[in-house]
Coordinates of C-alpha atoms in Angstrom, one line a residue:
X14 CA -150.5 -87.3 -174.1
X15 CA -153.1 -85.9 -176.3
X16 CA -152.5 -85.2 -180.0
X17 CA -152.6 -81.5 -179.3
X18 CA -149.9 -81.9 -176.7
X19 CA -147.8 -83.9 -179.2
X20 CA -148.3 -81.2 -181.7
X21 CA -147.2 -78.4 -179.4
X22 CA -144.1 -80.3 -178.4
X23 CA -143.1 -80.9 -182.0
X24 CA -143.9 -77.4 -183.4
X25 CA -140.3 -76.3 -182.9
X26 CA -138.8 -78.8 -185.3
X27 CA -141.7 -79.8 -187.7
X28 CA -144.1 -77.8 -189.8
X29 CA -147.8 -78.2 -189.5
X30 CA -148.2 -80.8 -192.2
X31 CA -145.2 -82.9 -190.9
X32 CA -146.7 -82.9 -187.4
X33 CA -150.1 -84.1 -188.7
X34 CA -148.5 -86.9 -190.7
X35 CA -146.3 -87.9 -187.9
X36 CA -149.1 -88.2 -185.4
X37 CA -151.2 -90.2 -187.8
X38 CA -148.6 -92.9 -188.0
X39 CA -149.1 -93.4 -184.3
X40 CA -152.8 -94.4 -184.8
X41 CA -153.6 -98.1 -184.3
X42 CA -154.5 -100.2 -187.3
X43 CA -157.9 -99.3 -188.7
X44 CA -160.2 -102.2 -189.5
X45 CA -163.4 -102.4 -191.4
X46 CA -166.7 -104.2 -191.1
X47 CA -170.0 -104.4 -193.0
X48 CA -173.1 -102.4 -192.3
X49 CA -175.0 -105.6 -191.7
X50 CA -172.4 -107.0 -189.3
X51 CA -171.7 -110.3 -191.1
X52 CA -168.0 -109.4 -191.7
X53 CA -165.7 -107.7 -189.3
X54 CA -161.9 -107.1 -188.8
X55 CA -161.2 -106.5 -192.4
X56 CA -158.1 -104.5 -193.5
X57 CA -158.4 -101.4 -195.6
X58 CA -157.0 -103.1 -198.7
X59 CA -159.4 -106.0 -198.4
X60 CA -162.3 -103.5 -198.1
X61 CA -161.0 -101.4 -201.0
X62 CA -160.5 -104.4 -203.3
X63 CA -164.1 -105.4 -203.1
X64 CA -167.6 -104.1 -203.8
X65 CA -170.9 -105.2 -202.2
X66 CA -170.0 -107.4 -199.3
X67 CA -171.0 -111.1 -199.3
X68 CA -173.6 -110.4 -196.5
X69 CA -175.2 -107.8 -198.8
X70 CA -174.0 -104.8 -196.9
X71 CA -171.3 -102.2 -197.5
X72 CA -167.9 -101.8 -195.8
X73 CA -167.5 -99.0 -193.2
X74 CA -164.6 -98.3 -190.8
X75 CA -165.1 -99.9 -187.4
X76 CA -164.3 -96.6 -185.8
X77 CA -164.2 -93.0 -187.0
X78 CA -161.6 -90.7 -185.4
X79 CA -162.8 -87.5 -183.8
X80 CA -161.0 -84.1 -183.8
X81 CA -161.3 -81.0 -181.6
X82 CA -162.1 -77.7 -183.2
X83 CA -158.6 -76.6 -182.5
X84 CA -157.2 -79.5 -184.3
X85 CA -159.5 -78.9 -187.3
X86 CA -158.4 -75.3 -187.3
X87 CA -154.8 -76.4 -187.7
X88 CA -155.8 -77.9 -191.1
X89 CA -156.6 -74.5 -192.6
X90 CA -153.1 -74.0 -194.0
X91 CA -153.1 -77.3 -195.8
X92 CA -153.5 -77.6 -199.6
X93 CA -156.2 -80.0 -200.9
X94 CA -153.6 -82.7 -201.7
X95 CA -152.1 -82.4 -198.2
X96 CA -155.6 -82.7 -196.6
X97 CA -156.4 -85.8 -198.7
X98 CA -153.1 -87.3 -197.6
X99 CA -153.9 -86.6 -194.0
X100 CA -157.4 -88.0 -194.3
X101 CA -156.1 -91.1 -196.0
X102 CA -153.7 -91.7 -193.1
X103 CA -156.7 -91.6 -190.7
X104 CA -158.2 -94.7 -192.3
X105 CA -155.2 -96.7 -193.4
X106 CA -152.6 -98.2 -191.0
X107 CA -148.9 -97.6 -191.5
X108 CA -148.5 -101.3 -191.8
X109 CA -150.7 -101.4 -194.9
X110 CA -149.4 -98.2 -196.5
X111 CA -146.3 -96.4 -195.4
X112 CA -145.9 -92.6 -195.5
X113 CA -143.4 -93.0 -198.4
X114 CA -145.9 -95.1 -200.4
X115 CA -148.6 -92.5 -199.9
X116 CA -146.3 -89.7 -200.9
X117 CA -145.4 -91.6 -204.0
X118 CA -149.1 -91.9 -204.9
X119 CA -149.8 -88.3 -204.3
X120 CA -146.9 -87.2 -206.6
X121 CA -148.5 -85.6 -209.6
X122 CA -151.9 -87.0 -208.6
X123 CA -153.8 -83.8 -209.6
X124 CA -151.7 -82.8 -212.6
X125 CA -154.8 -83.2 -214.9
X126 CA -157.0 -80.9 -212.8
X127 CA -157.4 -77.5 -214.5
X128 CA -157.4 -75.3 -211.3
X129 CA -154.5 -74.9 -208.9
X130 CA -156.8 -75.0 -205.9
X131 CA -158.3 -78.3 -207.1
X132 CA -161.6 -77.2 -205.4
X133 CA -162.0 -73.5 -205.9
X134 CA -164.7 -72.0 -203.6
X135 CA -166.3 -68.9 -205.2
X136 CA -168.9 -66.4 -203.9
X137 CA -172.0 -66.4 -206.1
X138 CA -174.6 -64.0 -204.8
X139 CA -175.7 -65.0 -201.3
X140 CA -173.9 -68.4 -201.3
X141 CA -170.5 -70.0 -201.8
X142 CA -170.0 -72.5 -204.6
X143 CA -167.5 -75.3 -204.1
X144 CA -166.5 -76.3 -207.6
X145 CA -165.7 -80.0 -207.4
X146 CA -165.6 -80.6 -211.1
X147 CA -162.1 -79.5 -212.3
X148 CA -160.8 -83.0 -212.9
X149 CA -160.3 -84.8 -216.2
X150 CA -163.9 -85.8 -216.7
X151 CA -165.5 -82.6 -215.4
X152 CA -167.3 -84.1 -212.4
X153 CA -166.7 -84.4 -208.6
X154 CA -166.2 -88.2 -209.0
X155 CA -162.7 -87.4 -210.3
X156 CA -161.6 -86.1 -206.9
X157 CA -161.8 -89.4 -205.1
X158 CA -161.5 -91.9 -207.9
X159 CA -158.1 -90.4 -209.0
X160 CA -156.5 -91.6 -205.7
X161 CA -158.7 -94.7 -205.4
X162 CA -157.5 -95.9 -208.8
X163 CA -153.9 -95.5 -207.7
X164 CA -154.6 -97.3 -204.4
X165 CA -156.2 -100.2 -206.2
X166 CA -153.3 -100.5 -208.6
X167 CA -150.8 -100.2 -205.8
X168 CA -152.3 -103.0 -203.7
X169 CA -152.7 -105.3 -206.8
X170 CA -149.1 -104.8 -207.7
X171 CA -148.0 -105.7 -204.1
X172 CA -150.2 -108.8 -204.3
X173 CA -149.0 -109.6 -207.8
X174 CA -152.7 -109.9 -208.8
X175 CA -155.1 -108.5 -211.4
X176 CA -158.7 -107.5 -210.8
X177 CA -161.9 -106.8 -212.6
X178 CA -163.7 -103.5 -211.9
X179 CA -167.5 -103.6 -212.4
X180 CA -169.4 -100.3 -212.5
X181 CA -173.0 -99.5 -213.2
X182 CA -173.2 -95.7 -213.7
X183 CA -176.0 -93.1 -213.8
X184 CA -173.8 -90.8 -215.9
X185 CA -170.6 -89.4 -214.3
X186 CA -169.1 -92.3 -212.4
X187 CA -168.4 -94.4 -215.5
X188 CA -166.0 -92.0 -217.2
X189 CA -164.3 -91.1 -213.9
X190 CA -163.8 -94.8 -213.0
X191 CA -162.5 -95.5 -216.5
X192 CA -159.9 -92.7 -216.3
X193 CA -158.8 -93.7 -212.8
X194 CA -157.6 -97.1 -214.2
X195 CA -157.0 -96.1 -217.8
X196 CA -154.0 -98.1 -219.2
X197 CA -153.6 -100.2 -216.0
X198 CA -152.1 -103.6 -216.6
X199 CA -153.7 -104.8 -213.3
X200 CA -157.3 -103.8 -213.8
X201 CA -159.9 -104.6 -216.5
X202 CA -163.0 -102.4 -216.2
X203 CA -166.5 -103.1 -217.3
X204 CA -169.0 -100.2 -217.3
X205 CA -172.8 -100.3 -217.8
X206 CA -174.6 -97.0 -218.7
X207 CA -178.3 -96.4 -219.3
X208 CA -178.8 -95.7 -223.0
X209 CA -180.7 -92.5 -223.8
X210 CA -180.8 -91.5 -220.1
X211 CA -177.5 -89.6 -219.9
X212 CA -176.1 -86.6 -221.9
X213 CA -174.3 -87.2 -225.1
X214 CA -171.1 -85.9 -223.6
X215 CA -171.3 -88.2 -220.6
X216 CA -171.8 -91.1 -223.1
X217 CA -168.9 -90.0 -225.3
X218 CA -166.6 -89.7 -222.4
X219 CA -167.0 -93.5 -222.0
X220 CA -167.5 -94.8 -225.5
X221 CA -164.6 -93.0 -227.1
X222 CA -162.0 -94.5 -224.8
X223 CA -160.0 -97.0 -226.8
X224 CA -158.0 -99.0 -224.3
X225 CA -157.5 -102.8 -224.0
X226 CA -158.6 -102.8 -220.3
X227 CA -161.9 -100.9 -220.9
X228 CA -165.3 -102.4 -222.0
X229 CA -168.4 -100.3 -222.1
X230 CA -172.0 -101.5 -222.3
X231 CA -175.0 -99.5 -223.4
X232 CA -177.9 -101.0 -221.6
X233 CA -181.6 -100.7 -222.5
X234 CA -182.8 -99.7 -219.1
X235 CA -182.1 -97.4 -216.1
X236 CA -179.0 -97.2 -214.0
X237 CA -180.8 -99.1 -211.3
X238 CA -181.4 -101.9 -213.8
X239 CA -177.7 -102.0 -214.4
X240 CA -177.0 -102.3 -210.7
X241 CA -179.0 -105.6 -210.5
X242 CA -176.6 -107.9 -212.4
X243 CA -173.6 -106.1 -210.8
X244 CA -174.9 -106.9 -207.3
X245 CA -175.7 -110.5 -208.3
X246 CA -172.2 -111.0 -209.4
X247 CA -170.8 -109.6 -206.2
X248 CA -173.0 -111.9 -204.2
X249 CA -171.3 -114.9 -205.9
X250 CA -168.4 -115.6 -203.6
X251 CA -166.7 -118.1 -205.9
X252 CA -166.9 -115.8 -208.9
X253 CA -165.7 -112.8 -206.9
X254 CA -162.7 -114.7 -205.6
X255 CA -161.8 -116.2 -209.0
X256 CA -161.9 -112.9 -210.9
X257 CA -161.0 -110.5 -208.1
X258 CA -164.1 -108.3 -208.6
X259 CA -163.8 -104.7 -207.3
X260 CA -166.2 -101.8 -207.5
X261 CA -165.2 -98.2 -208.3
X262 CA -168.5 -96.4 -207.7
X263 CA -169.4 -95.1 -204.3
X264 CA -170.1 -98.6 -203.1
X265 CA -166.3 -98.6 -202.7
X266 CA -165.4 -97.5 -199.2
X267 CA -162.2 -95.8 -200.3
X268 CA -164.2 -93.4 -202.4
X269 CA -166.6 -92.2 -199.7
X270 CA -163.7 -91.9 -197.2
X271 CA -161.7 -89.6 -199.5
X272 CA -164.9 -87.6 -200.2
X273 CA -164.9 -86.6 -196.6
X274 CA -161.8 -84.5 -197.4
X275 CA -163.8 -82.4 -199.9
X276 CA -166.0 -81.1 -197.2
X277 CA -163.2 -80.3 -194.7
X278 CA -161.3 -78.4 -197.4
X279 CA -164.4 -76.5 -198.6
X280 CA -165.4 -75.7 -195.0
X281 CA -162.0 -74.3 -194.2
X282 CA -162.1 -72.0 -197.3
X283 CA -165.3 -70.5 -196.0
X284 CA -164.7 -70.6 -192.2
X285 CA -160.9 -71.0 -191.4
X286 CA -161.6 -69.9 -187.8
X287 CA -163.8 -73.0 -187.3
X288 CA -166.1 -71.1 -185.0
X289 CA -169.5 -71.7 -186.6
X290 CA -171.6 -74.2 -188.6
X291 CA -171.6 -74.3 -192.4
X292 CA -174.5 -75.7 -194.4
X293 CA -173.6 -77.8 -197.5
X294 CA -176.4 -78.0 -200.1
X295 CA -175.7 -81.2 -202.0
X296 CA -177.2 -82.5 -205.2
X297 CA -178.1 -86.0 -204.2
X298 CA -178.7 -89.3 -206.0
X299 CA -177.0 -92.4 -204.7
X300 CA -176.0 -90.5 -201.4
X301 CA -172.3 -91.2 -201.9
X302 CA -171.2 -87.6 -201.6
X303 CA -173.4 -86.9 -198.5
X304 CA -172.0 -90.1 -196.9
X305 CA -168.5 -88.6 -197.3
X306 CA -169.9 -85.4 -195.7
X307 CA -171.4 -87.4 -192.8
X308 CA -168.1 -89.0 -192.1
X309 CA -166.5 -85.5 -191.9
X310 CA -169.3 -84.5 -189.5
X311 CA -168.5 -87.5 -187.3
X312 CA -164.9 -86.5 -187.3
X313 CA -165.9 -83.2 -185.7
X314 CA -166.5 -80.8 -188.6
X315 CA -169.2 -78.3 -187.7
X316 CA -171.5 -78.9 -190.6
X317 CA -175.0 -79.7 -191.6
X318 CA -176.4 -80.9 -194.9
X319 CA -179.3 -80.1 -197.1
X320 CA -179.8 -82.8 -199.8
X321 CA -181.4 -81.6 -202.9
X322 CA -183.1 -84.3 -205.0
X323 CA -185.0 -84.3 -208.3
X324 CA -188.3 -86.0 -209.1
X325 CA -186.7 -89.3 -208.2
X326 CA -187.2 -88.3 -204.6
X327 CA -186.8 -91.5 -202.7
X328 CA -184.3 -89.8 -200.3
X329 CA -186.5 -86.9 -199.6
X330 CA -189.5 -89.1 -199.0
X331 CA -187.5 -91.3 -196.6
X332 CA -186.3 -88.5 -194.5
X333 CA -189.7 -86.6 -194.6
X334 CA -192.0 -89.5 -193.9
X335 CA -189.8 -92.3 -192.5
X336 CA -190.7 -94.6 -195.3
X337 CA -188.0 -95.8 -197.8
X338 CA -189.9 -96.9 -200.9
X339 CA -189.2 -97.3 -204.6
X340 CA -191.3 -95.6 -207.2
X341 CA -191.2 -95.3 -211.0
X342 CA -188.0 -93.9 -212.4
X343 CA -188.5 -90.4 -214.0
X344 CA -186.1 -89.1 -216.5
X345 CA -184.9 -85.6 -215.6
X346 CA -182.4 -82.9 -216.6
X347 CA -180.2 -84.0 -213.7
X348 CA -179.4 -87.4 -215.3
X349 CA -176.7 -88.5 -212.8
X350 CA -179.3 -88.2 -210.0
X351 CA -181.9 -90.3 -211.8
X352 CA -181.7 -93.0 -209.1
X353 CA -184.3 -94.9 -207.2
X354 CA -182.0 -97.0 -205.1
X355 CA -179.6 -94.7 -203.2
X356 CA -177.4 -97.5 -202.0
X357 CA -175.2 -95.3 -199.8
X358 CA -178.3 -94.6 -197.7
X359 CA -177.4 -97.9 -196.0
X360 CA -174.1 -96.4 -194.7
X361 CA -175.9 -93.3 -193.6
X362 CA -178.5 -95.3 -191.7
X363 CA -175.7 -97.4 -190.1
X364 CA -173.9 -94.3 -188.9
X365 CA -177.1 -92.7 -187.6
X366 CA -178.0 -95.8 -185.7
X367 CA -174.8 -95.7 -183.9
X368 CA -173.4 -98.7 -185.7
X369 CA -176.4 -100.9 -185.0
X370 CA -175.9 -103.6 -187.6
X371 CA -178.9 -105.6 -186.6
X372 CA -181.3 -102.7 -187.2
X373 CA -179.7 -101.9 -190.5
X374 CA -179.8 -105.5 -191.6
X375 CA -183.5 -105.9 -190.8
X376 CA -184.4 -102.6 -192.5
X377 CA -182.4 -103.2 -195.7
X378 CA -183.4 -106.9 -196.1
X379 CA -187.0 -105.8 -195.8
X380 CA -186.5 -103.2 -198.4
X381 CA -184.8 -105.7 -200.8
X382 CA -187.7 -108.1 -200.4
X383 CA -190.6 -105.6 -200.8
X384 CA -189.1 -102.4 -202.2
X385 CA -190.4 -100.7 -199.1
X386 CA -189.6 -100.4 -195.4
X387 CA -190.2 -98.1 -192.4
X388 CA -187.2 -96.5 -190.9
X389 CA -187.2 -96.9 -187.1
X390 CA -186.5 -94.3 -184.5
X391 CA -183.1 -96.0 -184.0
X392 CA -182.1 -94.4 -187.3
X393 CA -184.1 -91.3 -188.1
X394 CA -184.5 -90.4 -184.4
X395 CA -180.7 -89.8 -184.3
X396 CA -180.5 -87.6 -187.4
X397 CA -179.0 -84.3 -186.3
X398 CA -177.5 -83.0 -189.5
X399 CA -179.3 -84.0 -192.7
X400 CA -182.4 -82.4 -194.1
X401 CA -183.9 -82.8 -197.6
X402 CA -185.7 -80.9 -200.3
X403 CA -187.2 -81.8 -203.7
X404 CA -186.7 -79.7 -206.9
X405 CA -188.7 -80.1 -210.1
X406 CA -187.2 -80.1 -213.6
X407 CA -188.8 -76.8 -214.4
X408 CA -187.3 -75.3 -211.3
X409 CA -183.9 -76.7 -212.2
X410 CA -184.0 -74.8 -215.5
X411 CA -185.3 -71.6 -214.0
X412 CA -182.4 -71.7 -211.4
X413 CA -179.9 -72.1 -214.1
X414 CA -181.3 -69.1 -215.8
X415 CA -181.4 -67.1 -212.5
X416 CA -177.7 -67.8 -211.8
X417 CA -176.6 -66.7 -215.2
X418 CA -178.8 -63.6 -215.5
X419 CA -178.3 -62.4 -211.9
X420 CA -174.7 -63.5 -211.2
X421 CA -173.2 -64.4 -214.6
X422 CA -172.6 -67.9 -213.2
X423 CA -173.1 -71.1 -215.3
X424 CA -174.6 -74.0 -213.4
X425 CA -175.0 -77.6 -214.5
X426 CA -178.5 -79.1 -213.9
X427 CA -177.3 -81.0 -210.9
X428 CA -175.6 -78.0 -209.3
X429 CA -178.8 -76.0 -210.1
X430 CA -180.7 -78.3 -207.7
X431 CA -178.1 -77.6 -205.0
X432 CA -178.4 -73.8 -205.7
X433 CA -182.2 -74.0 -205.6
X434 CA -182.4 -75.6 -202.2
X435 CA -179.8 -73.2 -200.9
X436 CA -181.9 -70.2 -202.1
X437 CA -185.0 -71.7 -200.7
X438 CA -183.3 -72.3 -197.3
X439 CA -182.2 -68.7 -197.2
X440 CA -185.7 -67.5 -197.9
X441 CA -184.9 -66.3 -201.5
X442 CA -187.9 -67.5 -203.5
X443 CA -187.8 -67.9 -207.3
X444 CA -190.9 -68.7 -209.3
X445 CA -192.0 -72.3 -208.9
X446 CA -192.9 -74.7 -206.2
X447 CA -189.8 -76.4 -204.8
X448 CA -190.9 -78.4 -201.9
X449 CA -189.2 -77.9 -198.5
X450 CA -189.7 -79.9 -195.3
X451 CA -186.7 -78.4 -193.6
X452 CA -186.5 -74.6 -193.8
X453 CA -185.8 -73.0 -190.4
X454 CA -188.8 -71.5 -188.6
X455 CA -187.1 -68.2 -187.8
X456 CA -183.8 -66.5 -188.5
X457 CA -182.1 -67.5 -185.2
X458 CA -182.1 -71.1 -186.4
X459 CA -180.7 -70.3 -189.8
X460 CA -177.1 -71.0 -190.8
X461 CA -175.7 -68.0 -192.8
X462 CA -172.7 -69.7 -194.3
X463 CA -174.2 -71.8 -197.1
X464 CA -172.0 -73.8 -199.6
X465 CA -173.5 -75.2 -202.8
X466 CA -171.6 -78.3 -203.9
X467 CA -171.0 -78.0 -207.7
X468 CA -170.8 -81.5 -208.9
X469 CA -170.2 -81.1 -212.6
X470 CA -169.3 -78.6 -215.3
X471 CA -172.2 -77.3 -217.4
X472 CA -170.2 -78.2 -220.5
X473 CA -171.2 -81.8 -220.0
X474 CA -174.9 -81.0 -220.5
X475 CA -175.3 -78.9 -223.6
X476 CA -178.8 -80.3 -224.3
X477 CA -180.0 -78.9 -221.0
X478 CA -178.2 -75.6 -221.4
X479 CA -179.9 -75.1 -224.8
X480 CA -183.3 -75.7 -223.2
X481 CA -182.8 -72.7 -221.0
X482 CA -182.3 -70.6 -224.1
X483 CA -180.7 -67.5 -222.6
X484 CA -177.4 -69.1 -221.5
X485 CA -174.4 -69.4 -223.8
X486 CA -173.0 -72.8 -224.4
X487 CA -169.6 -73.3 -222.7
X488 CA -166.7 -74.2 -225.0
X489 CA -164.3 -76.8 -223.7
X490 CA -161.8 -78.1 -226.3
X491 CA -161.5 -81.6 -224.7
X492 CA -165.2 -82.0 -224.8
X493 CA -165.5 -80.7 -228.4
X494 CA -162.9 -83.2 -229.5
X495 CA -165.1 -86.1 -228.3
X496 CA -167.6 -85.7 -231.1
X497 CA -165.0 -86.5 -233.8
X498 CA -163.7 -89.7 -232.1
X499 CA -164.8 -93.2 -233.0
X500 CA -167.0 -95.0 -230.5
X501 CA -166.4 -98.4 -229.0
X502 CA -169.4 -100.0 -227.1
X503 CA -171.4 -103.1 -226.8
X504 CA -175.1 -103.4 -226.2
X505 CA -177.4 -105.1 -223.7
X506 CA -181.1 -105.3 -224.6
X507 CA -184.2 -106.0 -222.6
X508 CA -184.9 -109.6 -222.4
X509 CA -181.3 -110.7 -222.5
X510 CA -179.5 -112.2 -219.6
X511 CA -177.3 -109.3 -218.6
X512 CA -175.7 -111.3 -215.7
X513 CA -174.7 -114.1 -218.1
X514 CA -173.3 -111.6 -220.6
X515 CA -171.1 -110.1 -217.9
X516 CA -170.0 -113.4 -216.6
X517 CA -168.9 -114.5 -220.0
X518 CA -167.1 -111.2 -220.8
X519 CA -165.3 -111.1 -217.4
X520 CA -164.2 -114.7 -217.7
X521 CA -162.8 -114.0 -221.2
X522 CA -161.1 -110.8 -220.0
X523 CA -159.4 -112.6 -217.1
X524 CA -157.7 -115.2 -219.3

């Protein structure tokens, strides 16, 4: 019988949510593999409690379930927590995680979020805005990391183990990762952030945390520089095993899987009838959020994506020219997107290639050796849903000003990039020269339901808000309190062996 037939036969005794959860228990065990094909048949918890795989790739589900439009329509009555629970069951077998265990994790999970809808979707002028920043650190990273932290803690307790989480952040992931394991007796976390390249609030959200399981490093370099020693440690199989290294940024497969639920929930707020496509305009740095969206697309959600990037435009150049190539890092107002190595691009390339690990392995190893590679038709030739656009820093500021003056809506600089590409797509031109390779040629090709993904609250970026000049600074008590708290941080300077520093600190913390 089909899932739909099961659903119809159970409708008399179970409500919609119970039906969905019952059916998901019937799914066979989900296994995971790496994008480069060197590791297969891995359980969810093994993939979750890891980082970069030993073959250099990233973990992905071996299969992605697909749903009909009628099945997706039945999700419209679900709350966000119910939808997350349903998505989680898609990718974790009942043998690994029972329904009772999931329910226990979900209990009170979003108590620290400041909006009852978790992700409110608001109409702002010609677009919808999905506010994904109502969690404890004011960024969309809270949505997935809140549950990922509980999953990690749960599996470690069952194994009677401890682990070391290692995170290099470009701004928002660090604080969200810290809060996801704050006070855990099973996880020690080490975070590296780029000194002088993030907002003061982003920094304080990490450095004012006083907890025995948290260590924060201020590094003299970019976020990509911080990724280098982290990836080297994950490539050391003996060290990984000895200290149970895990990763809590979007390298972690659990995070990108949960992020798929953001898009389903936001889509259903805009189009509960599930009878047309919706375009999501996503501020894009490391491509973790758009990877979650792509998984939702593979599951059957009628969506397309427009990735907005800043001057660090490696993603835009890759999709526009077919060449993935590093260039010099540029510091912008959208600090969390100041990334030259969008590591989740590897997952997107894998999915676009139809799961061709050999192609992905060849491309990514070439890129790692030379910082440049050409994307073959096996990848980009199969792209049916992602387009890209580049937005300058000046246009970021002017879009923040436009949103406030025209609609009384306060954008963070990252969300402003999403808004700018949405307006450009809809043919609404502001002053400036945002570059588009993807605007539809005529109105019949245009999607009219456009959702801007709001990735962070503007309160985290007072320096940028002040630069606009005509926008009032938002007042958030929890953020204001950060300035009076003592800081606790260590330093890594250029010329020092950052890998050795981390090895020594992790070894000491594991004792």
